[in-house]
């Protein structure tokens, strides 16, 4: 560890002395965990200890559930207009926005991502919150909508019935999130869940979570009623206790497909709902009529952004034969010149955060020791199976990184990858690109659809009609059809997305993303009308 990394780490440790980064948040109060245990988190750039944090266990989860049940039974939050709830959430978002600099330094230290990328991501999260807040009034307008409004397209109820739809909150719900964009993934659940009127318990990932604790502080400062949101960190036991609790009527989960299956199992006996945002193995399909420079930039952004630790990372390159050799040559050339990000906390100035290229112009460490080991295991297995390593394939030396230690992996491109190889079929979640080539459009579609995942994919071509034909046949919740690479990995809050196959169940974002946190209910008035029912009672 050199002097610079020590200084930046000390600065983050000062931020972390605040109460919200040292306690669980249950029932509107920052509290110590019942068992009094802690667990450590390390700076991925060096492996140095970053912080010790309270470890929430099943008992703490139970306390948070009890607080949520009490708030739900009391009913103030659920009975407010959604637009009024949205005002409270907007205050929370402003609290986060006012502290982006500090939170980005904390996420840079916790995840190992360059400061400027963390700042851009958290800024994106607060911008997204404004969208969620704008939907409060939309949800209010959807309450008590007559079933036969709009001409009874789906048929009209019997004469004499006055039937309306309502969208009710679900009740006490669990939000379990992943570590790769800690605050973004968590707040994308918290904001719509609260605006919909639920009482929620957030359980962030035990791998990187510190910025999520600030959501609790923002909730307290915004005046969110006690018990409506609790935040309990802890490992998979805490998550499992939350998912299995009979009092929890829904789990919204973001994480790996393997854990998603366990969540479904936990929800099955009580037939409670689960929304699952899971892993991916996205394909970038490049036709040979694509501009080479754009293909290079898109490939790099697709697999290197956030060190490849992004669910929609385009880690499979499906390239048409004529472009394969020039594209691989250019990738090797660019990757072998990429500088390493020795100190993510202070990585502010290199690159242009406003341009797509700025996202992948340094090599960041991966998040933790176990993830580092897992990625290297994938590489060892691939090499043993005879894949060709175009570039990378191992761990950079200290001179290349700028210091000893840390969880760095060389950005790696593998070719001659078998379709059934793990590096083609499984999510590596690191800076590893696997390449296969094709000749015909039919083969391109076959390659793109050759894994159990279906989260996102991109087709690049200068022929719009061809791009459309292929995009229509790709099985993924979000497909980008582009001649430029523009928009790759971008998400717009109004555009719904989610997974086909092993990439998940349900949809996030858009109005459908808010509806996920509601139950649709019909009220059937007979003998009197809704208008009668709305009049003040006389008795
Ligand atoms: P993970 O599945 O290991 O853990 C996710 C969360 O689940 C953590 O909070 C963990 O403590 C909890 N958990 C683990 N076992 C549990 C159990 N049995 N019951 C209940 N909770 C349990 O995933 P991760 O390593 O934190 O995150 C990386 C994964 O997340 C990748 O697969 C990535 O693709 C996926 N991801 C998906 C999206 C998306 O929108 N689709 C976004 C970000 C990340």
Coordinates of C-alpha atoms and ligand atoms in Angstrom, one line a residue:
X1 CA 0.0 0.0 0.0
X2 CA 1.5 3.4 -0.9
X3 CA 1.1 6.7 0.8
X4 CA -1.7 7.9 -1.6
X5 CA -3.9 4.9 -1.0
X6 CA -3.4 5.2 2.8
X7 CA -4.5 8.8 2.7
X8 CA -7.6 8.2 0.7
X9 CA -8.5 5.2 2.8
X10 CA -8.1 7.3 6.0
X11 CA -10.5 9.8 4.5
X12 CA -13.2 7.1 3.9
X13 CA -12.7 5.8 7.4
X14 CA -13.5 9.2 8.8
X15 CA -16.8 9.2 6.8
X16 CA -17.5 5.7 8.2
X17 CA -17.3 6.9 11.8
X18 CA -20.8 8.4 11.5
X19 CA -23.5 6.5 13.4
X20 CA -25.4 5.3 10.3
X21 CA -22.4 3.3 9.2
X22 CA -22.0 1.5 12.6
X23 CA -25.5 0.4 13.5
X24 CA -28.5 -1.5 12.1
X25 CA -31.6 0.6 11.4
X26 CA -34.7 -1.0 12.9
X27 CA -38.1 0.6 13.8
X28 CA -36.8 4.1 13.1
X29 CA -33.7 3.9 15.3
X30 CA -30.1 3.0 14.8
X31 CA -29.4 0.0 17.1
X32 CA -26.7 -2.5 17.8
X33 CA -27.2 -6.1 16.6
X34 CA -28.8 -8.4 19.2
X35 CA -25.8 -10.8 19.2
X36 CA -23.3 -8.0 19.2
X37 CA -21.3 -9.5 16.3
X38 CA -19.5 -7.6 13.6
X39 CA -18.0 -8.5 10.2
X40 CA -15.2 -6.9 8.2
X41 CA -15.0 -5.4 4.8
X42 CA -11.7 -4.8 2.9
X43 CA -10.5 -2.2 0.3
X44 CA -10.4 -4.2 -3.0
X45 CA -7.4 -2.2 -4.3
X46 CA -5.1 -3.3 -1.5
X47 CA -6.9 -5.9 0.7
X48 CA -6.5 -3.5 3.7
X49 CA -9.2 -3.6 6.3
X50 CA -11.8 -0.9 5.5
X51 CA -14.4 -1.3 8.2
X52 CA -16.0 -3.6 10.8
X53 CA -19.8 -3.5 10.7
X54 CA -22.6 -5.0 12.8
X55 CA -23.7 -8.4 11.6
X56 CA -27.4 -8.7 11.5
X57 CA -28.7 -12.2 12.3
X58 CA -32.2 -13.8 12.1
X59 CA -33.1 -12.3 15.4
X60 CA -32.4 -8.8 14.1
X61 CA -34.4 -9.6 11.0
X62 CA -37.3 -10.7 13.3
X63 CA -37.1 -7.4 15.1
X64 CA -37.3 -5.5 11.8
X65 CA -40.3 -7.6 10.7
X66 CA -42.1 -6.9 14.0
X67 CA -41.5 -3.2 13.5
X68 CA -42.8 -3.4 9.9
X69 CA -45.9 -5.4 11.0
X70 CA -46.6 -2.8 13.7
X71 CA -46.3 0.1 11.1
X72 CA -48.5 -1.9 8.7
X73 CA -51.2 -2.6 11.3
X74 CA -51.2 1.1 12.4
X75 CA -51.9 1.9 8.8
X76 CA -50.8 5.6 8.5
X77 CA -48.3 5.0 5.7
X78 CA -50.5 2.7 3.6
X79 CA -53.5 5.0 3.9
X80 CA -51.6 8.1 2.7
X81 CA -52.0 9.2 -0.9
X82 CA -49.2 7.8 -3.0
X83 CA -48.3 11.4 -4.1
X84 CA -47.8 12.3 -0.4
X85 CA -45.6 9.2 0.1
X86 CA -43.6 10.2 -2.9
X87 CA -42.8 13.5 -1.3
X88 CA -41.2 11.7 1.6
X89 CA -39.2 9.5 -0.8
X90 CA -38.2 12.7 -2.7
X91 CA -36.8 14.1 0.5
X92 CA -34.8 10.9 1.0
X93 CA -33.4 11.2 -2.6
X94 CA -32.4 14.8 -1.9
X95 CA -30.6 13.6 1.3
X96 CA -28.6 11.1 -0.9
X97 CA -28.0 13.7 -3.6
X98 CA -26.6 16.2 -1.1
X99 CA -24.0 13.6 -0.1
X100 CA -22.9 12.1 -3.4
X101 CA -19.3 13.0 -3.0
X102 CA -19.0 11.2 0.4
X103 CA -21.1 8.2 -0.8
X104 CA -19.1 7.8 -4.0
X105 CA -15.9 7.7 -1.9
X106 CA -17.4 5.1 0.3
X107 CA -18.6 2.9 -2.7
X108 CA -15.2 3.3 -4.4
X109 CA -13.6 1.9 -1.2
X110 CA -16.3 -0.8 -0.7
X111 CA -16.6 -2.1 -4.2
X112 CA -13.3 -0.9 -5.8
X113 CA -14.9 1.0 -8.6
X114 CA -13.4 4.3 -9.7
X115 CA -14.8 7.3 -7.7
X116 CA -16.1 9.0 -10.8
X117 CA -18.0 5.9 -11.9
X118 CA -19.5 5.6 -8.4
X119 CA -20.5 9.2 -8.4
X120 CA -22.1 8.9 -11.8
X121 CA -24.0 5.8 -10.7
X122 CA -25.3 7.3 -7.4
X123 CA -26.3 10.5 -9.4
X124 CA -28.2 8.2 -11.7
X125 CA -30.0 6.6 -8.7
X126 CA -31.3 9.9 -7.4
X127 CA -32.4 11.0 -10.9
X128 CA -34.3 7.7 -11.2
X129 CA -35.9 8.4 -7.8
X130 CA -37.4 11.6 -9.3
X131 CA -39.1 9.3 -11.9
X132 CA -40.4 7.0 -9.1
X133 CA -41.7 10.0 -7.2
X134 CA -43.5 11.3 -10.4
X135 CA -45.5 8.0 -10.4
X136 CA -47.1 8.7 -7.0
X137 CA -49.7 10.8 -8.7
X138 CA -50.1 8.2 -11.5
X139 CA -50.8 5.5 -8.9
X140 CA -53.4 7.8 -7.1
X141 CA -55.1 8.3 -10.5
X142 CA -55.3 4.5 -10.9
X143 CA -57.3 4.0 -7.7
X144 CA -61.0 3.3 -8.2
X145 CA -60.9 3.3 -12.0
X146 CA -64.2 1.8 -13.4
X147 CA -63.6 -1.6 -14.9
X148 CA -65.6 -0.6 -18.0
X149 CA -63.7 2.7 -18.5
X150 CA -62.6 3.1 -22.1
X151 CA -65.5 1.3 -23.7
X152 CA -65.3 -2.1 -21.9
X153 CA -62.7 -3.5 -24.3
X154 CA -62.4 -6.6 -22.2
X155 CA -66.1 -6.9 -21.7
X156 CA -68.4 -5.1 -19.2
X157 CA -69.6 -6.3 -15.8
X158 CA -73.3 -7.2 -15.3
X159 CA -75.9 -4.5 -15.3
X160 CA -76.3 -3.0 -11.8
X161 CA -72.7 -3.7 -10.8
X162 CA -70.4 -0.8 -10.2
X163 CA -66.9 -2.3 -10.4
X164 CA -63.7 -0.5 -9.8
X165 CA -60.0 -1.5 -9.6
X166 CA -57.6 -0.5 -6.9
X167 CA -53.9 -1.1 -6.6
X168 CA -53.2 -1.9 -2.9
X169 CA -49.8 -2.2 -1.3
X170 CA -48.8 -5.8 -0.6
X171 CA -48.0 -5.4 3.1
X172 CA -44.7 -6.3 4.8
X173 CA -42.1 -7.0 2.2
X174 CA -38.4 -8.0 2.0
X175 CA -35.9 -6.3 -0.3
X176 CA -32.7 -8.3 -0.8
X177 CA -30.0 -6.7 -2.9
X178 CA -26.6 -7.3 -4.6
X179 CA -23.3 -5.6 -4.1
X180 CA -22.2 -4.4 -7.6
X181 CA -24.0 -1.1 -7.5
X182 CA -25.0 -1.2 -3.8
X183 CA -27.0 2.0 -3.4
X184 CA -28.5 1.9 -6.9
X185 CA -29.8 -1.7 -6.6
X186 CA -31.2 -1.1 -3.2
X187 CA -32.8 2.3 -3.8
X188 CA -34.4 1.0 -7.0
X189 CA -36.4 -1.3 -4.7
X190 CA -36.9 1.0 -1.7
X191 CA -38.3 4.0 -3.7
X192 CA -41.1 2.1 -5.6
X193 CA -41.9 -0.2 -2.6
X194 CA -42.4 2.8 -0.3
X195 CA -44.4 4.9 -2.9
X196 CA -46.7 1.9 -3.4
X197 CA -47.4 2.0 0.4
X198 CA -45.6 -1.1 1.7
X199 CA -43.6 -1.5 4.9
X200 CA -40.2 -2.9 3.9
X201 CA -37.0 -4.5 5.3
X202 CA -33.9 -4.0 3.2
X203 CA -31.1 -6.6 3.5
X204 CA -28.2 -5.4 1.4
X205 CA -25.3 -7.7 0.4
X206 CA -22.7 -8.7 2.9
X207 CA -20.0 -8.2 0.2
X208 CA -20.4 -4.4 -0.2
X209 CA -23.3 -2.5 1.5
X210 CA -22.0 0.5 3.3
X211 CA -23.6 3.2 1.1
X212 CA -27.0 1.4 1.6
X213 CA -26.9 2.3 5.3
X214 CA -27.2 6.0 4.3
X215 CA -30.6 5.1 2.8
X216 CA -31.6 4.5 6.4
X217 CA -30.3 7.9 7.5
X218 CA -32.0 9.6 4.6
X219 CA -35.3 7.9 5.7
X220 CA -34.9 9.0 9.3
X221 CA -34.1 12.6 8.2
X222 CA -37.0 12.7 5.7
X223 CA -39.4 11.8 8.5
X224 CA -40.5 8.4 7.2
X225 CA -42.6 6.9 10.0
X226 CA -40.8 4.4 12.3
X227 CA -41.0 0.8 11.1
X228 CA -41.9 1.6 7.5
X229 CA -38.3 0.9 6.4
X230 CA -35.7 -1.0 8.3
X231 CA -32.2 -1.8 7.0
X232 CA -30.4 -4.9 8.4
X233 CA -27.1 -6.0 7.0
X234 CA -25.9 -9.5 7.4
X235 CA -25.1 -12.5 5.3
X236 CA -27.2 -15.2 3.6
X237 CA -28.6 -16.5 6.9
X238 CA -30.2 -13.0 7.5
X239 CA -31.5 -13.1 3.9
X240 CA -32.9 -16.6 4.3
X241 CA -34.7 -15.6 7.5
X242 CA -36.3 -12.7 5.8
X243 CA -37.4 -14.7 2.7
X244 CA -38.8 -17.6 4.9
X245 CA -40.8 -15.4 7.4
X246 CA -44.5 -16.1 7.2
X247 CA -45.1 -12.4 7.9
X248 CA -43.3 -11.3 4.7
X249 CA -45.7 -11.3 1.8
X250 CA -43.2 -10.5 -1.0
X251 CA -39.5 -10.7 -1.7
X252 CA -38.0 -8.4 -4.3
X253 CA -34.5 -9.9 -4.9
X254 CA -31.5 -8.9 -7.0
X255 CA -28.7 -11.3 -7.1
X256 CA -27.4 -14.5 -8.6
X257 CA -29.7 -17.1 -10.3
X258 CA -28.7 -19.7 -7.8
X259 CA -29.9 -17.6 -4.9
X260 CA -33.0 -16.6 -6.8
X261 CA -34.0 -20.3 -7.0
X262 CA -33.5 -20.5 -3.2
X263 CA -35.7 -17.5 -2.7
X264 CA -38.4 -19.1 -4.8
X265 CA -38.2 -22.2 -2.7
X266 CA -38.5 -20.1 0.5
X267 CA -41.6 -18.3 -0.9
X268 CA -43.3 -21.5 -2.2
X269 CA -44.7 -23.0 1.0
X270 CA -46.4 -19.7 1.9
X271 CA -47.3 -18.9 -1.8
X272 CA -45.9 -15.4 -1.4
X273 CA -44.8 -13.4 -4.3
X274 CA -41.2 -13.0 -5.5
X275 CA -39.7 -10.6 -8.1
X276 CA -36.3 -11.8 -9.2
X277 CA -33.7 -9.8 -11.0
X278 CA -30.9 -12.3 -11.6
X279 CA -27.7 -12.9 -13.5
X280 CA -26.9 -12.6 -17.2
X281 CA -24.5 -13.7 -19.9
X282 CA -25.3 -11.0 -22.5
X283 CA -24.2 -11.4 -26.1
X284 CA -22.8 -8.6 -28.3
X285 CA -23.6 -9.7 -31.8
X286 CA -21.4 -7.8 -34.3
X287 CA -22.0 -8.0 -38.1
X288 CA -19.1 -7.3 -40.4
X289 CA -20.8 -4.2 -41.8
X290 CA -20.2 -2.5 -38.4
X291 CA -17.7 0.3 -38.2
X292 CA -14.6 -1.3 -36.6
X293 CA -13.8 1.6 -34.2
X294 CA -17.3 1.5 -32.9
X295 CA -17.2 -2.2 -32.5
X296 CA -14.0 -2.0 -30.5
X297 CA -15.4 0.7 -28.2
X298 CA -18.7 -1.1 -27.7
X299 CA -17.0 -4.4 -26.9
X300 CA -14.7 -2.8 -24.3
X301 CA -17.6 -0.9 -22.6
X302 CA -19.7 -4.0 -22.7
X303 CA -17.4 -6.3 -20.8
X304 CA -15.2 -4.0 -18.8
X305 CA -17.6 -1.5 -17.2
X306 CA -17.5 -1.9 -13.4
X307 CA -14.8 -4.5 -14.0
X308 CA -17.3 -6.8 -15.7
X309 CA -19.3 -6.9 -12.5
X310 CA -22.6 -5.9 -13.9
X311 CA -25.6 -8.1 -14.6
X312 CA -25.9 -6.9 -18.2
X313 CA -22.2 -7.1 -18.9
X314 CA -21.8 -8.2 -22.5
X315 CA -19.3 -11.0 -21.8
X316 CA -20.0 -13.0 -25.0
X317 CA -18.8 -11.6 -28.3
X318 CA -20.6 -13.1 -31.3
X319 CA -18.7 -11.7 -34.3
X320 CA -19.2 -12.3 -38.0
X321 CA -16.2 -14.1 -39.5
X322 CA -15.0 -11.3 -41.7
X323 CA -14.5 -8.9 -38.7
X324 CA -13.2 -11.4 -36.2
X325 CA -9.4 -11.0 -36.8
X326 CA -9.3 -7.2 -37.0
X327 CA -11.6 -6.8 -34.0
X328 CA -9.5 -9.2 -31.9
X329 CA -6.3 -7.5 -32.9
X330 CA -7.7 -4.1 -32.0
X331 CA -9.0 -5.4 -28.6
X332 CA -5.6 -6.8 -27.7
X333 CA -3.9 -3.6 -28.6
X334 CA -6.3 -1.5 -26.6
X335 CA -6.4 -3.8 -23.6
X336 CA -2.7 -4.2 -23.3
X337 CA -2.3 -0.4 -23.0
X338 CA -5.1 0.1 -20.4
X339 CA -3.8 1.6 -17.2
X340 CA -4.7 0.0 -13.8
X341 CA -6.7 1.9 -11.3
X342 CA -4.4 1.7 -8.3
X343 CA -6.6 3.8 -5.9
X344 CA -10.3 3.8 -6.9
X345 CA -11.1 6.3 -4.1
X346 CA -9.0 9.0 -5.8
X347 CA -9.7 8.0 -9.4
X348 CA -11.4 11.2 -10.5
X349 CA -9.6 12.7 -13.4
X350 CA -8.8 10.1 -16.0
X351 CA -11.3 9.6 -18.7
X352 CA -14.4 11.5 -19.5
X353 CA -17.3 10.4 -17.3
X354 CA -19.7 12.0 -19.8
X355 CA -18.6 9.6 -22.6
X356 CA -19.2 5.9 -22.9
X357 CA -15.5 5.3 -23.3
X358 CA -14.9 6.9 -19.9
X359 CA -16.5 3.8 -18.3
X360 CA -13.8 1.4 -19.2
X361 CA -10.6 3.3 -19.6
X362 CA -8.9 1.9 -16.4
X363 CA -8.8 -1.6 -15.0
X364 CA -10.3 -1.7 -11.5
X365 CA -9.9 -4.5 -9.0
X366 CA -12.7 -7.0 -8.5
X367 CA -14.7 -6.7 -5.3
X368 CA -13.2 -9.3 -2.9
X369 CA -10.9 -12.2 -2.4
X370 CA -13.5 -14.9 -3.0
X371 CA -14.7 -13.3 -6.3
X372 CA -11.0 -13.0 -7.4
X373 CA -10.4 -16.7 -6.7
X374 CA -13.6 -17.6 -8.5
X375 CA -12.7 -15.7 -11.7
X376 CA -9.2 -17.2 -11.7
X377 CA -10.7 -20.6 -11.3
X378 CA -12.8 -20.0 -14.5
X379 CA -9.7 -18.9 -16.3
X380 CA -7.6 -21.9 -15.2
X381 CA -10.4 -24.3 -16.3
X382 CA -10.7 -22.6 -19.7
X383 CA -7.0 -22.7 -20.4
X384 CA -6.9 -26.4 -19.4
X385 CA -9.7 -27.0 -21.9
X386 CA -7.6 -25.5 -24.7
X387 CA -9.2 -22.1 -25.3
X388 CA -6.9 -19.5 -26.9
X389 CA -6.1 -16.5 -24.7
X390 CA -6.0 -13.5 -27.0
X391 CA -4.8 -11.3 -24.1
X392 CA -4.7 -11.4 -20.3
X393 CA -5.6 -14.6 -18.5
X394 CA -4.0 -14.0 -15.1
X395 CA -3.1 -11.6 -12.4
X396 CA -1.0 -8.4 -13.2
X397 CA 2.3 -7.9 -11.3
X398 CA 2.7 -5.2 -8.7
X399 CA 4.7 -3.0 -11.0
X400 CA 1.9 -2.9 -13.5
X401 CA -0.8 -2.1 -10.9
X402 CA 1.4 0.4 -9.0
X403 CA 1.4 -1.5 -5.7
X404 CA 1.4 -4.9 -4.1
X405 CA -1.8 -6.7 -3.1
X406 CA -5.4 -6.1 -4.1
X407 CA -7.8 -8.2 -6.2
X408 CA -6.8 -7.4 -9.8
X409 CA -7.4 -9.6 -12.8
X410 CA -6.0 -8.9 -16.2
X411 CA -8.7 -8.0 -18.7
X412 CA -9.0 -11.2 -20.7
X413 CA -10.2 -12.2 -24.1
X414 CA -10.7 -15.9 -24.9
X415 CA -11.4 -17.3 -28.3
X416 CA -12.0 -20.8 -29.7
X417 CA -14.4 -21.2 -26.8
X418 CA -16.7 -24.3 -26.9
X419 CA -20.4 -23.5 -26.7
X420 CA -20.7 -25.8 -23.7
X421 CA -17.7 -24.3 -21.9
X422 CA -18.3 -22.7 -18.5
X423 CA -16.9 -19.4 -19.7
X424 CA -19.6 -19.4 -22.4
X425 CA -22.4 -20.7 -20.2
X426 CA -21.8 -19.3 -16.7
X427 CA -21.7 -15.8 -15.3
X428 CA -18.0 -15.1 -14.5
X429 CA -18.7 -11.6 -13.1
X430 CA -15.3 -10.3 -13.9
X431 CA -13.3 -8.7 -16.8
X432 CA -13.5 -11.8 -19.1
X433 CA -14.8 -11.9 -22.7
X434 CA -15.5 -15.1 -24.5
X435 CA -15.6 -15.0 -28.3
X436 CA -17.4 -17.2 -30.9
X437 CA -17.9 -16.4 -34.6
X438 CA -20.7 -16.9 -37.1
X439 CA -21.3 -16.7 -40.8
X440 CA -25.1 -16.4 -41.2
X441 CA -27.8 -14.4 -39.5
X442 CA -29.4 -17.8 -38.4
X443 CA -26.1 -18.7 -36.7
X444 CA -25.8 -15.3 -35.0
X445 CA -29.3 -15.8 -33.4
X446 CA -28.4 -19.4 -32.4
X447 CA -25.1 -18.2 -30.7
X448 CA -26.9 -15.3 -28.9
X449 CA -29.5 -17.6 -27.5
X450 CA -27.2 -20.4 -26.5
X451 CA -27.2 -20.0 -22.7
X452 CA -30.0 -20.3 -20.1
X453 CA -29.8 -16.6 -19.4
X454 CA -31.7 -13.8 -21.1
X455 CA -31.2 -10.4 -19.5
X456 CA -29.8 -8.1 -22.2
X457 CA -28.1 -8.4 -25.6
X458 CA -27.0 -6.1 -28.4
X459 CA -26.9 -6.5 -32.1
X460 CA -24.6 -4.1 -34.1
X461 CA -25.0 -3.6 -37.8
X462 CA -25.1 -0.7 -40.3
X463 CA -28.2 -2.4 -41.8
X464 CA -31.2 -1.4 -39.7
X465 CA -33.5 -4.1 -41.2
X466 CA -31.0 -6.8 -40.4
X467 CA -30.5 -5.4 -36.8
X468 CA -34.3 -5.5 -36.4
X469 CA -34.7 -9.1 -37.6
X470 CA -32.0 -10.3 -35.3
X471 CA -33.2 -8.2 -32.3
X472 CA -36.7 -9.6 -32.6
X473 CA -35.3 -13.1 -32.3
X474 CA -33.0 -12.6 -29.4
X475 CA -34.4 -14.0 -26.1
X476 CA -33.6 -11.2 -23.6
X477 CA -35.6 -8.7 -21.5
X478 CA -33.7 -5.8 -23.1
X479 CA -32.1 -5.8 -26.5
X480 CA -30.1 -2.9 -28.0
X481 CA -30.2 -2.7 -31.9
X482 CA -27.5 -0.2 -32.9
X483 CA -25.1 0.9 -35.6
X484 CA -23.0 3.0 -33.1
X485 CA -23.1 1.1 -29.8
X486 CA -24.9 4.1 -28.3
X487 CA -27.0 3.2 -25.3
X488 CA -25.2 0.0 -24.5
X489 CA -25.8 -0.9 -20.8
X490 CA -27.9 2.3 -20.4
X491 CA -31.2 2.1 -18.6
X492 CA -34.0 4.6 -18.6
X493 CA -36.3 4.6 -15.6
X494 CA -39.4 4.7 -17.8
X495 CA -38.3 1.6 -19.8
X496 CA -39.2 -1.7 -18.2
X497 CA -36.6 -4.5 -18.2
X498 CA -36.1 -7.9 -16.6
X499 CA -35.1 -11.4 -17.5
X500 CA -36.0 -14.3 -19.7
X501 CA -35.2 -17.8 -18.5
X502 CA -32.6 -17.9 -15.7
X503 CA -32.3 -14.1 -15.7
X504 CA -35.4 -13.6 -13.6
X505 CA -39.1 -13.3 -13.0
X506 CA -41.0 -10.0 -13.2
X507 CA -40.0 -6.6 -14.5
X508 CA -38.2 -3.6 -12.9
X509 CA -38.6 0.1 -13.9
X510 CA -41.5 1.8 -15.7
X511 CA -45.0 1.8 -14.4
X512 CA -44.9 -2.0 -14.4
X513 CA -41.9 -1.8 -12.0
X514 CA -44.2 0.2 -9.5
X515 CA -47.1 -2.2 -10.1
X516 CA -44.8 -5.1 -8.9
X517 CA -45.2 -3.7 -5.4
X518 CA -49.0 -3.6 -5.5
X519 CA -51.9 -6.1 -5.6
X520 CA -54.6 -5.5 -8.1
X521 CA -58.0 -5.6 -6.4
X522 CA -61.6 -5.2 -7.8
X523 CA -64.3 -3.8 -5.6
X524 CA -67.8 -4.8 -6.8
X525 CA -70.5 -2.5 -5.6
X526 CA -74.1 -3.7 -6.0
X527 CA -77.3 -2.3 -4.5
X528 CA -75.6 1.1 -4.4
X529 CA -73.1 2.8 -6.6
X530 CA -69.5 3.9 -6.0
X531 CA -70.8 7.5 -6.0
X532 CA -73.2 6.6 -3.2
X533 CA -70.3 5.0 -1.3
X534 CA -68.2 8.1 -1.7
X535 CA -70.8 10.3 0.0
X536 CA -70.2 11.1 3.7
X537 CA -71.9 8.6 5.9
X538 CA -74.7 10.0 7.9
X539 CA -74.8 7.5 10.8
Ligands
LIG1 P1 -25.9 -13.4 -4.4 O1 -27.0 -14.1 -5.0 O2 -24.7 -14.1 -3.9 O3 -26.4 -12.5 -3.2 C1 -27.5 -11.5 -3.3 C2 -28.1 -11.3 -2.0 O4 -28.8 -12.4 -1.6 C3 -27.2 -10.9 -0.9 O5 -27.8 -9.9 -0.1 C4 -27.1 -12.2 0.0 O6 -26.7 -12.0 1.3 C5 -28.5 -12.8 -0.2 N1 -28.6 -14.2 -0.1 C6 -27.6 -15.2 -0.3 N2 -28.2 -16.4 -0.1 C7 -29.4 -16.2 0.3 C8 -30.5 -17.1 0.7 N3 -30.4 -18.4 0.7 N4 -31.7 -16.5 1.0 C9 -31.9 -15.2 1.0 N5 -30.9 -14.3 0.7 C10 -29.7 -14.8 0.3 O7 -25.5 -12.3 -5.5 P2 -24.3 -11.2 -5.4 O8 -23.0 -11.9 -5.5 O9 -24.5 -10.3 -4.2 O10 -24.6 -10.3 -6.7 C11 -24.1 -10.6 -7.9 C12 -25.3 -11.2 -8.7 O11 -26.3 -10.3 -8.8 C13 -24.9 -11.5 -10.2 O12 -25.4 -12.7 -10.5 C14 -25.5 -10.4 -10.9 O13 -25.8 -10.6 -12.3 C15 -26.8 -10.2 -10.2 N6 -27.4 -8.8 -10.4 C16 -28.5 -8.8 -11.1 C17 -29.1 -7.5 -11.4 C18 -30.3 -7.4 -12.3 O14 -30.9 -6.3 -12.3 N7 -30.8 -8.5 -12.9 C19 -28.5 -6.4 -11.0 C20 -27.3 -6.5 -10.2 C21 -26.8 -7.7 -9.9

